[in-house]
Coordinates of C-alpha atoms in Angstrom, one line a residue:
Chain A
X1 CA -10.9 -15.5 11.4
X2 CA -10.8 -12.3 13.4
X3 CA -14.5 -11.5 12.9
X4 CA -15.1 -7.8 12.6
X5 CA -11.5 -6.7 12.2
X6 CA -11.4 -7.1 8.4
X7 CA -12.5 -4.3 6.1
X8 CA -13.9 -4.2 2.6
X9 CA -14.6 -1.1 0.6
X10 CA -16.6 -0.8 -2.6
X11 CA -16.7 2.3 -4.8
X12 CA -20.0 2.4 -6.6
X13 CA -19.4 4.6 -9.6
X14 CA -22.0 3.1 -12.0
X15 CA -25.6 3.9 -11.9
X16 CA -26.9 0.7 -13.7
X17 CA -29.1 -1.9 -12.0
X18 CA -27.0 -4.9 -12.9
X19 CA -23.8 -3.3 -11.6
X20 CA -25.5 -2.1 -8.5
X21 CA -26.8 -5.6 -7.8
X22 CA -23.3 -7.0 -8.2
X23 CA -22.0 -4.4 -5.7
X24 CA -24.7 -5.2 -3.2
X25 CA -24.3 -8.9 -3.6
X26 CA -20.6 -8.7 -2.7
X27 CA -21.3 -6.1 0.1
X28 CA -23.9 -8.3 1.8
X29 CA -21.8 -11.4 1.5
X30 CA -18.7 -9.7 2.9
X31 CA -20.7 -8.3 5.8
X32 CA -22.2 -11.8 6.4
X33 CA -18.6 -13.1 6.6
X34 CA -17.8 -10.7 9.4
X35 CA -16.2 -7.9 7.4
X36 CA -16.7 -4.2 8.1
X37 CA -18.0 -3.0 4.7
X38 CA -18.1 0.5 3.4
X39 CA -19.8 1.5 0.1
X40 CA -18.7 4.8 -1.4
X41 CA -21.2 6.1 -3.9
X42 CA -19.9 8.6 -6.4
X43 CA -20.9 10.0 -9.8
X44 CA -23.7 8.0 -11.5
X45 CA -23.6 5.6 -8.5
X46 CA -25.3 8.4 -6.5
X47 CA -28.5 7.5 -8.3
X48 CA -28.6 4.1 -6.4
X49 CA -29.0 5.9 -3.1
X50 CA -31.1 9.0 -4.0
X51 CA -34.8 9.3 -3.5
X52 CA -36.8 9.5 -6.7
X53 CA -36.3 13.2 -7.0
X54 CA -39.2 15.4 -6.8
X55 CA -38.1 18.9 -6.1
X56 CA -35.6 20.9 -8.2
X57 CA -33.9 22.4 -5.1
X58 CA -31.0 24.8 -5.5
X59 CA -29.9 23.8 -8.9
X60 CA -28.7 26.0 -11.8
X61 CA -30.2 25.6 -15.3
X62 CA -27.7 22.9 -16.4
X63 CA -28.1 20.9 -13.2
X64 CA -31.9 21.1 -13.6
X65 CA -31.6 19.8 -17.1
X66 CA -29.3 17.0 -16.0
X67 CA -31.7 16.2 -13.2
X68 CA -34.5 15.7 -15.7
X69 CA -32.4 13.3 -17.8
X70 CA -30.7 11.6 -15.0
X71 CA -33.4 10.9 -12.5
X72 CA -32.4 9.0 -9.4
X73 CA -33.8 6.2 -7.3
X74 CA -32.9 2.5 -7.1
X75 CA -36.2 1.6 -8.8
X76 CA -35.4 3.6 -11.9
X77 CA -31.9 2.2 -12.7
X78 CA -31.5 0.7 -16.1
X79 CA -29.6 -2.4 -17.2
X80 CA -26.1 -1.8 -18.7
X81 CA -27.0 -4.2 -21.5
X82 CA -30.2 -5.4 -23.1
X83 CA -32.3 -2.7 -21.3
X84 CA -34.4 -2.3 -24.5
X85 CA -36.3 0.8 -23.3
X86 CA -37.1 -1.0 -20.1
X87 CA -38.4 -4.2 -21.6
X88 CA -35.2 -6.1 -20.9
X89 CA -35.1 -4.7 -17.4
X90 CA -38.7 -5.8 -16.8
X91 CA -37.9 -9.3 -18.0
X92 CA -34.8 -9.4 -15.8
X93 CA -36.9 -8.4 -12.8
X94 CA -39.5 -11.0 -13.6
X95 CA -36.8 -13.7 -13.8
X96 CA -35.2 -12.5 -10.5
X97 CA -38.6 -12.8 -8.8
X98 CA -39.1 -16.2 -10.2
X99 CA -35.8 -17.4 -8.8
X100 CA -36.5 -15.6 -5.5
X101 CA -33.4 -13.4 -5.9
X102 CA -33.7 -10.2 -3.9
X103 CA -34.3 -7.0 -5.8
X104 CA -32.1 -4.0 -5.4
X105 CA -34.8 -2.3 -3.4
X106 CA -34.6 -5.3 -1.0
X107 CA -30.8 -5.5 -1.0
X108 CA -30.4 -1.9 0.2
X109 CA -32.1 -2.3 3.6
X110 CA -30.6 -5.8 3.9
X111 CA -27.1 -4.4 3.5
X112 CA -27.9 -1.8 6.1
X113 CA -29.2 -4.4 8.5
X114 CA -25.9 -6.3 8.1
X115 CA -24.0 -3.1 9.1
X116 CA -22.8 -2.0 5.7
X117 CA -22.0 1.8 5.7
X118 CA -23.1 4.0 2.9
X119 CA -21.1 7.1 2.1
X120 CA -22.1 9.6 -0.6
X121 CA -19.4 11.7 -2.4
X122 CA -20.0 15.4 -1.7
X123 CA -18.1 16.5 -4.9
X124 CA -20.5 14.5 -7.1
X125 CA -23.4 15.8 -5.1
X126 CA -22.3 19.4 -5.8
X127 CA -21.8 18.7 -9.5
X128 CA -25.3 17.3 -9.8
X129 CA -26.9 19.8 -7.6
X130 CA -28.0 17.3 -4.9
X131 CA -28.5 18.0 -1.3
X132 CA -28.5 15.7 1.7
X133 CA -32.3 15.7 1.7
X134 CA -32.2 14.1 -1.8
X135 CA -30.8 10.9 -0.4
X136 CA -32.5 7.9 1.2
X137 CA -32.3 7.6 5.0
X138 CA -29.8 4.7 4.8
X139 CA -26.9 7.0 3.9
X140 CA -24.6 7.3 6.8
X141 CA -22.4 10.2 5.8
X142 CA -21.5 12.7 3.1
X143 CA -17.8 12.7 2.6
X144 CA -14.9 13.3 0.2
X145 CA -12.3 11.1 -1.4
X146 CA -9.9 11.3 1.5
X147 CA -12.3 9.4 3.7
X148 CA -12.7 6.7 1.1
X149 CA -8.9 6.5 0.6
X150 CA -8.3 6.2 4.3
X151 CA -10.9 3.3 4.5
X152 CA -9.5 1.7 1.4
X153 CA -5.9 1.8 2.6
X154 CA -6.9 -0.3 5.6
X155 CA -9.1 -2.7 3.6
X156 CA -8.3 -6.2 2.3
X157 CA -10.9 -6.0 -0.4
X158 CA -11.3 -2.9 -2.5
X159 CA -13.6 -2.8 -5.6
X160 CA -14.5 -0.2 -8.1
X161 CA -17.9 -1.0 -9.7
Chain B
X1 CA -25.7 -36.0 11.4
X2 CA -27.9 -34.5 14.1
X3 CA -28.4 -30.8 14.0
X4 CA -29.7 -28.4 16.7
X5 CA -31.3 -26.1 14.2
X6 CA -32.3 -26.3 10.5
X7 CA -32.2 -23.4 8.0
X8 CA -34.1 -24.1 4.8
X9 CA -32.5 -22.2 1.9
X10 CA -33.9 -24.3 -0.9
X11 CA -34.7 -22.2 -3.9
X12 CA -32.4 -19.4 -2.8
X13 CA -29.4 -18.1 -4.6
X14 CA -26.2 -16.2 -3.7
X15 CA -26.0 -14.2 -1.5
X16 CA -29.1 -15.3 0.4
X17 CA -28.0 -18.7 1.9
X18 CA -24.9 -17.0 3.3
X19 CA -26.7 -13.9 4.6
X20 CA -29.3 -16.1 6.2
X21 CA -26.7 -18.4 7.7
X22 CA -24.8 -15.5 9.2
X23 CA -28.1 -14.3 10.9
X24 CA -29.2 -17.8 12.0
X25 CA -25.8 -18.8 13.6
X26 CA -26.4 -16.0 16.1
X27 CA -29.4 -17.9 17.5
X28 CA -27.3 -21.0 18.4
X29 CA -25.3 -21.6 21.5
X30 CA -21.5 -22.2 21.2
X31 CA -20.8 -25.7 19.9
X32 CA -24.3 -26.3 18.6
X33 CA -24.8 -27.5 15.0
X34 CA -26.7 -25.7 12.3
X35 CA -27.9 -27.6 9.2
X36 CA -28.3 -25.5 6.1
X37 CA -30.3 -27.0 3.3
X38 CA -29.8 -25.5 -0.2
X39 CA -30.1 -26.5 -3.8
X40 CA -27.8 -24.0 -5.4
X41 CA -24.6 -25.9 -5.8
X42 CA -22.5 -22.8 -5.1
X43 CA -23.1 -23.7 -1.4
X44 CA -20.6 -26.6 -1.7
X45 CA -17.8 -24.1 -2.0
X46 CA -19.4 -21.1 -0.3
X47 CA -20.2 -22.6 3.0
X48 CA -16.7 -23.9 3.7
X49 CA -15.4 -20.5 2.6
X50 CA -17.8 -18.7 5.0
X51 CA -16.7 -21.0 7.8
X52 CA -13.0 -20.5 7.1
X53 CA -13.5 -16.7 7.3
X54 CA -15.8 -16.6 10.3
X55 CA -14.1 -19.3 12.3
X56 CA -17.1 -21.7 12.5
X57 CA -16.5 -25.3 11.7
X58 CA -17.9 -26.9 8.5
X59 CA -18.5 -30.5 9.6
X60 CA -19.5 -31.8 6.2
X61 CA -21.9 -31.7 3.3
X62 CA -24.3 -34.4 2.4
X63 CA -25.9 -34.4 -1.0
X64 CA -29.4 -35.9 -1.3
X65 CA -31.8 -35.6 -4.3
X66 CA -30.1 -32.5 -5.6
X67 CA -30.2 -30.8 -2.2
X68 CA -27.1 -30.1 -0.1
X69 CA -27.2 -30.5 3.6
X70 CA -24.4 -28.5 5.2
X71 CA -23.5 -28.9 8.8
X72 CA -21.9 -26.0 10.6
X73 CA -20.7 -26.1 14.2
X74 CA -20.8 -22.7 15.9
X75 CA -17.4 -21.8 17.2
X76 CA -16.7 -21.3 20.9

């Protein structure tokens, strides 16, 4: 009942494909059930909503090194288990296609279309040397933890993935 | 049961039948009936749950040859 008045918040801390899929599955479902959904991406979760980084930007040496080893972009995420240097991920993607399950790259615009809000954590961004231009256009805002806490305090569902 | 509109979700899994239903229901006038056809049995629990949350009415589910026909009446 009360379509539109219920809120759900999801913290996406993890940067693995399977965990991101679970987060987007719940987000799109909750949005389809009339809930106002906010996803707060922090730490490794930022990789889900970054472009596949090309430029080094204003990074220091450590951040540049981390950027090389921790390249962003939904397409690049690995599985948390059975990744097997990408072989397991390829098999999983093949199975998902066979069963007509949406890929993460399809889930992101779908969530957006359903009105899910994407927030990126500015502290994690600073730590990893990421600027606003490193993110996909679907990101709504760049905020701190207080914005998330305020949203979560008024939410009936609050997940940390 | 006679439906005003049919949504074919055969071969689709969670969350797609629910996501598609939430979009499709917008195309109906108040009181009209949407028939959702799916073969993922999660729909038996999920569609009544979706209805209970959104306020639309789940009129019933008919099972036929491994396919579930769910009838949803748009609220209003």
